[in-house]
Amino acid sequence: MRMDEMTTEEFRAAVSKDPVIIVPIGGTEAHGPHLPLGSDTFQPEYIAEKVSESVEGVIVAPTMPYGQHSSMRAFAGTVTLSFDTLRSFVRDILSSLSESGVKKIVLISGHAGNSHLCAITEACREFVRDNDVSVMFFSDYFIAEEYEKCQIDGDGHAGMVETSRVMDIRPELVNDIRPVGKFRGCGYMVLPDASECFPDMMQGDTRGASAAFGKEINDFVITRVADMIRRDF
Amino acid sequence: MRMDEMTTEEFRAAVSKDPVIIVPIGGTEAHGPHLPLGSDTFQPEYIAEKVSESVEGVIVAPTMPYGQHSSMRAFAGTVTLSFDTLRSFVRDILSSLSESGVKKIVLISGHAGNSHLCAITEACREFVRDNDVSVMFFSDYFIAEEYEKCQIDGDGHAGMVETSRVMDIRPELVNDIRPVGKFRGCGYMVLPDASECFPDMMQGDTRGASAAFGKEINDFVITRVADMIRRDF
Amino acid sequence: MRMDEMTTEEFRAAVSKDPVIIVPIGGTEAHGPHLPLGSDTFQPEYIAEKVSESVEGVIVAPTMPYGQHSSMRAFAGTVTLSFDTLRSFVRDILSSLSESGVKKIVLISGHAGNSHLCAITEACREFVRDNDVSVMFFSDYFIAEEYEKCQIDGDGHAGMVETSRVMDIRPELVNDIRPVGKFRGCGYMVLPDASECFPDMMQGDTRGASAAFGKEINDFVITRVADMIRRDF
Amino acid sequence: MRMDEMTTEEFRAAVSKDPVIIVPIGGTEAHGPHLPLGSDTFQPEYIAEKVSESVEGVIVAPTMPYGQHSSMRAFAGTVTLSFDTLRSFVRDILSSLSESGVKKIVLISGHAGNSHLCAITEACREFVRDNDVSVMFFSDYFIAEEYEKCQIDGDGHAGMVETSRVMDIRPELVNDIRPVGKFRGCGYMVLPDASECFPDMMQGDTRGASAAFGKEINDFVITRVADMIRRDF
Amino acid sequence: MRMDEMTTEEFRAAVSKDPVIIVPIGGTEAHGPHLPLGSDTFQPEYIAEKVSESVEGVIVAPTMPYGQHSSMRAFAGTVTLSFDTLRSFVRDILSSLSESGVKKIVLISGHAGNSHLCAITEACREFVRDNDVSVMFFSDYFIAEEYEKCQIDGDGHAGMVETSRVMDIRPELVNDIRPVGKFRGCGYMVLPDASECFPDMMQGDTRGASAAFGKEINDFVITRVADMIRRDF
Amino acid sequence: MRMDEMTTEEFRAAVSKDPVIIVPIGGTEAHGPHLPLGSDTFQPEYIAEKVSESVEGVIVAPTMPYGQHSSMRAFAGTVTLSFDTLRSFVRDILSSLSESGVKKIVLISGHAGNSHLCAITEACREFVRDNDVSVMFFSDYFIAEEYEKCQIDGDGHAGMVETSRVMDIRPELVNDIRPVGKFRGCGYMVLPDASECFPDMMQGDTRGASAAFGKEINDFVITRVADMIRRDF
């Protein structure tokens, strides 16, 4: 069930049954030489849709396709919101859904950058303090990392796990390049351009990436998220 | 060309040819008893994609599916941003695209509410004053109104024109209800709940709406926008 | 009754009778080669005073002589507030009058620019949502346009209607120039300097303007506003 | 010369001669049982006009009739802006006048409350740090206090000096009450309602107030301000 | 009793007895050629600690060592917060202490600049209006000035009084220079660099300064503050 | 060298030699039943002072003793700033030190909460993007964790490492309780009161804590930070 495909009447009927609304938060961000800019959008949106299919009473709100990005900011195609805009966006969405009578909201973020997550967290925390609404928030990237086979040393942004996942979801958008890249630690200096730490625009060894492995991971994430929703609300 | 489907390298190559980037701004808003909540998203996104197909060098950025809404705020399924969030969002998007080297940006808004448009306009104006980037902004709703057959007395939100357009774009999402509704003027009192002015949640007579008429309108809008882009940049 | 001429005691007595407070919002803006910079201030202030004379229990608060201006910004003598300052100003005025026990407030804006009106509207909407106070808001420019003789094609800023109105109110401030000017549409490009659309700094044909016609219009506006106040509060 | 009475052309011509623009900042505030709510507006406006008459090249901008008030906030008829609104207002006015080419600006505040003055000062300081414009700012209340005969123990808000000054400027608005009032010190406790310190809504002994004494003071202030303008710009 | 030396349990026990919490607000600011940059920190912290020793139930919260500074801004070592940061800081501290159950708070500021005090005052006023917490706020500089021997003409920043006080508190940090300096009035022009008014970086004649005199003053201030706390809460 | 103990002249001389300024950022936060509220202040301040003693040209600015806290917010004695206040504070400090000519700044935070660190990071990032100043930022907590013996499973807030460190620095402030506590994971629900996750107000087993072990850790941190400063500036 996609919220944007429902009429107001259908949505009202659904709300009367105390549904869980998932709001996917994506991003438009350089993802190495091989993955599309929308990778962080496609993943949480896909997870949300699959969870909605498997758990009764889960509705997927429209995906926000922009987030806050620092490390990839200097690479072409990264579009970044400021911290404050992202935080305000989340505040407004929570507040507006809550005005519609929604009591259970899940935010799934594709991007897992610190400040990006912090902006969303800050908005959520403030909201739950003042409202009687249950909010769950995570990055599907972290759920994927709970999968044992995903605990690969040095794997990260646009790496083995992410490449495989996008190959499963949108195979036509992944080209034939399979890059290997290292994160270059920069100590504790605050860098004007954090892309210095990503000379390869990605991190990990994607040579073994496959749609099949991606499916395994995505299935794991879908099951895990479905379980969390059933258990924690 | 959809930006989220390009790699960073493809986007960089495209930017070097001085492209026009269209950012569709949609909405999640009650649209009468018959149209889906995402109507304001589907329309500008569709126009953007079709224009991109017909004009060389036009790229479609990811659609923002939320806007600011007042009149429909009280109806289930309307999700509204605050004025300030929407304005900040537009500021950030313009600024970030501009940092990527983009020089020509078109914002197309599906929703045509006054404050919503004002928030976007304010952000655009401030941006063009300080940056050497050309920005075009309009609601496709206004372009449709330029079409003679669309100048129908009393037609408005979720009315004849909009219903027909959505029937052309996403026929499976329009149900069989064909409402007739009137805008109820409320003078100049500032209403706590502006939905009073829309007792039928829509405005117009949709009984004659058809996908064919919608196609006519959409084609008109696509041609007109393509012309504007060719002429004004 | 002008609020600034009353003592605190007189005002308190008046408030106990549930009065209507009119706050005129003017502007300091280039008004063609012939009208004074304060034209947008003189008109709503005059209307407010006349309405106060004719309707029992209407008090005129001090006129705010500054607003937000974009189109005339580049012409000498235009003084513009930012959107946020104007919005905050209206918030504070509404809130402070309400703390004094006032329950009925009318804002009349001389200037009718989109963003200017939106700033005031946004403040009013937010206020009425949270407070049990009735607020009416309009531009007297729009009321004048309801007068049939004022529906003159191509007439606008500092045009026939406005020139005549100011000639009625402050004849000594209108010089002998009677300009003719056209609005030059600029499509949907967002202009760094919107004065491009007003090469003549005004819009319309003022050659037939007269104090007598101005009086007719002003009388119409006064009557109409008085009626609205009697009817809608 | 009042700015709002000039055309854009007259103002442009004036600006080319490097004029001094005075912006009077008034207030709408309870002023004892005897003085009008606009007392803080009438005084600086009057001073500004008289200085403009006596010093070549001084133009009076429209008077802002609202300020920030704390002590009188609880008394009927006091209309207060927030600190931030007042500060933003001053920022915008300075910035906009400066865009018009003005290089010398004087702000005269009728009200002399600490926070009110601080808001204006903060805006001015920030502005002069970033712009090559000379700004002078004071309350005419302080200039009056420089007059020896005004150094009256216990005289203050709506007291002997202010009563006499308003009697000179707007005699018809001062009624026959001649109150005596004391400021009641409240130590260093921050009061939710600072009007506790003004049980009489004013401070001083107004029984000897007269228009003649007011004229003496006003003349002193006019001369002093004229001198300051001639000397310091 | 220093709050930072207490465990959470000790603090909770103390709060249950309705204590007074003193928050010293210091500064890091040029203090003439002879006094340390932390002079405005050492003084209120010392007063707070001594008062805490002599009045039952007074706890000293950690000292904020930064404030807002304008006049000394241009001299090396002055570290200034913006008005808004300082105001927000005070808001947060009051609000957070109040959430812990504290009902009586004293803020003592070492620095006595107008804007600095105004920022703190604005935060306090707003807070006491909305919360049932008693707040006392003053600069110990003003209390010192109540001491008759401190009413020395032309004495001010880093002058006789302050030098003596710091000599009493931190003698090892005062070097052998004993400057004489004058405040140079600058009329009402708003200066981009207000240090012009302090050519000697201080004001007064410090040649007679002594730790003994400083002790006298400090003792006076301690006694006075202790009395105020006992009396006004 | 403590900045607050220097005169302006001494600081200016120091700045001319291109020093490194360390700004310790502490906190006032519940730290289990055994540690003082100021633990997060004492640790980074101590590290800063020791590093200053061992590296030429390092100056310690006054310690900010307040930060942002969520998990401990509900426990008595936690004083929390908002995200925005902390971020603004860091902006101002960096900007003001930079105006004094400082080119190398180290921020050391005692507290290591996500949002707290994010607020500081956001301010730093924005600052280094616009200014030619080098900024290093870390929590000494993370440096301690690099020490092999500190990699103790389940050790965290007010645990073995922190207890030992405070015992080394301020032994008189650590009482005889040696708690054992567990972090209770709460999944991904956003909690109105995150203290639920810390039923023991701390995390770890402190029974083996000792000043000797604390000294080992602190020495490790001091050496490591000294090395980082020598290497990275």
Short mmCIF file of C-alpha atoms in Angstrom, two decimals, chain C residues 2-12 15 23 27-28 30-39 41-42 61-66 73 75-83 85-86 88-90 92-93 96-97 99-100 170 172-173 175 201, chain D residues 2-12 15 23 27-28 30-39 41-42 61-66 73 75-83 85-86 88-90 92-93 96-97 99-100 170 172-173 175 201:
data_model
loop_
_atom_site.label_atom_id
_atom_site.label_comp_id
_atom_site.label_asym_id
_atom_site.label_seq_id
_atom_site.Cartn_x
_atom_site.Cartn_y
_atom_site.Cartn_z
CA ARG C 2 -7.06 56.61 16.69
CA MET C 3 -5.49 54.30 19.20
CA ASP C 4 -2.35 56.39 19.57
CA GLU C 5 -4.46 59.37 20.66
CA MET C 6 -6.20 57.46 23.44
CA THR C 7 -4.94 57.09 26.99
CA THR C 8 -4.54 53.63 28.41
CA GLU C 9 -7.75 54.16 30.38
CA GLU C 10 -9.74 55.14 27.31
CA PHE C 11 -8.39 52.14 25.46
CA ARG C 12 -9.28 49.80 28.31
CA VAL C 15 -11.76 47.12 24.79
CA VAL C 23 -4.14 47.94 11.76
CA GLY C 27 4.65 50.75 2.51
CA THR C 28 7.43 53.01 1.35
CA ALA C 30 8.47 53.89 -5.66
CA HIS C 31 5.11 54.72 -7.24
CA GLY C 32 5.90 55.96 -10.70
CA PRO C 33 7.11 59.46 -11.52
CA HIS C 34 4.01 61.11 -10.12
CA LEU C 35 2.94 59.54 -6.84
CA PRO C 36 4.58 59.88 -3.45
CA LEU C 37 6.59 57.04 -1.88
CA GLY C 38 4.00 56.78 0.89
CA SER C 39 1.05 56.05 -1.44
CA THR C 41 0.51 54.05 3.46
CA PHE C 42 -1.91 56.90 2.78
CA ALA C 61 -4.11 51.33 15.46
CA PRO C 62 -0.95 53.12 14.33
CA THR C 63 -0.08 52.48 10.69
CA MET C 64 2.97 50.38 9.93
CA PRO C 65 4.59 52.35 7.11
CA TYR C 66 6.91 49.62 5.80
CA ARG C 73 13.06 47.29 -5.09
CA PHE C 75 13.88 52.12 -7.75
CA ALA C 76 15.07 54.86 -5.40
CA GLY C 77 13.02 55.29 -2.26
CA THR C 78 11.69 51.77 -2.00
CA VAL C 79 12.36 50.52 1.52
CA THR C 80 11.72 46.85 1.93
CA LEU C 81 11.44 44.54 4.88
CA SER C 82 12.34 40.90 4.52
CA PHE C 83 9.55 38.35 4.41
CA THR C 85 10.53 40.53 9.49
CA LEU C 86 7.10 41.39 8.15
CA SER C 88 7.16 38.45 12.73
CA PHE C 89 5.84 41.96 12.94
CA VAL C 90 2.30 40.80 12.24
CA ASP C 92 3.74 40.28 17.43
CA ILE C 93 1.03 42.85 16.77
CA SER C 96 0.08 41.82 21.76
CA LEU C 97 -3.34 43.21 20.89
CA GLU C 99 -3.07 40.07 25.26
CA SER C 100 -4.82 43.42 25.76
CA ARG C 170 -3.46 63.73 -0.60
CA GLU C 172 -0.96 68.15 -2.82
CA LEU C 173 1.42 65.18 -3.14
CA ASN C 175 2.49 66.13 -9.30
CA MET C 201 7.82 52.05 -12.83
CA ARG D 2 9.22 63.83 4.63
CA MET D 3 10.35 60.86 2.62
CA ASP D 4 6.83 59.47 2.19
CA GLU D 5 5.77 62.72 0.54
CA MET D 6 8.53 62.62 -2.07
CA THR D 7 8.36 60.88 -5.44
CA THR D 8 11.03 58.36 -6.30
CA GLU D 9 12.64 60.96 -8.55
CA GLU D 10 12.78 63.59 -5.81
CA PHE D 11 14.26 61.06 -3.46
CA ARG D 12 16.89 60.00 -5.99
CA VAL D 15 20.23 60.98 -2.31
CA VAL D 23 14.12 57.21 10.99
CA GLY D 27 6.00 53.11 20.38
CA THR D 28 2.45 52.34 21.39
CA ALA D 30 0.62 53.04 28.26
CA HIS D 31 1.80 56.46 29.44
CA GLY D 32 0.09 57.08 32.73
CA PRO D 33 -3.51 58.19 33.12
CA HIS D 34 -2.92 61.43 31.28
CA LEU D 35 -0.78 60.91 28.18
CA PRO D 36 -1.77 59.27 24.89
CA LEU D 37 -0.54 55.80 23.93
CA GLY D 38 1.40 57.34 21.04
CA SER D 39 3.53 59.63 23.22
CA THR D 41 5.84 58.22 18.63
CA PHE D 42 4.91 61.90 18.71
CA ALA D 61 11.64 58.61 6.84
CA PRO D 62 8.27 57.23 7.94
CA THR D 63 7.99 56.71 11.68
CA MET D 64 7.85 53.16 12.96
CA PRO D 65 5.09 53.40 15.58
CA TYR D 66 5.82 50.15 17.46
CA ARG D 73 3.27 45.46 28.99
CA PHE D 75 -1.29 47.97 30.99
CA ALA D 76 -4.01 48.23 28.35
CA GLY D 77 -2.93 49.67 25.04
CA THR D 78 0.70 48.68 25.19
CA VAL D 79 1.59 46.90 21.96
CA THR D 80 4.96 45.25 22.03
CA LEU D 81 7.20 43.72 19.44
CA SER D 82 9.58 40.97 20.38
CA PHE D 83 13.27 41.76 20.66
CA THR D 85 11.32 41.49 15.40
CA LEU D 86 12.53 44.93 16.34
CA SER D 88 15.22 42.52 12.26
CA PHE D 89 13.16 45.57 11.43
CA VAL D 90 16.12 47.86 12.04
CA ASP D 92 16.12 45.65 7.09
CA ILE D 93 15.56 49.40 7.16
CA SER D 96 17.34 48.84 2.33
CA LEU D 97 18.14 52.53 2.74
CA GLU D 99 20.86 49.88 -1.09
CA SER D 100 19.21 53.13 -2.21
CA ARG D 170 0.03 67.56 20.93
CA GLU D 172 -5.15 68.39 22.67
CA LEU D 173 -4.16 64.84 23.59
CA ASN D 175 -6.04 65.42 29.59
CA MET D 201 1.93 53.54 35.56
#
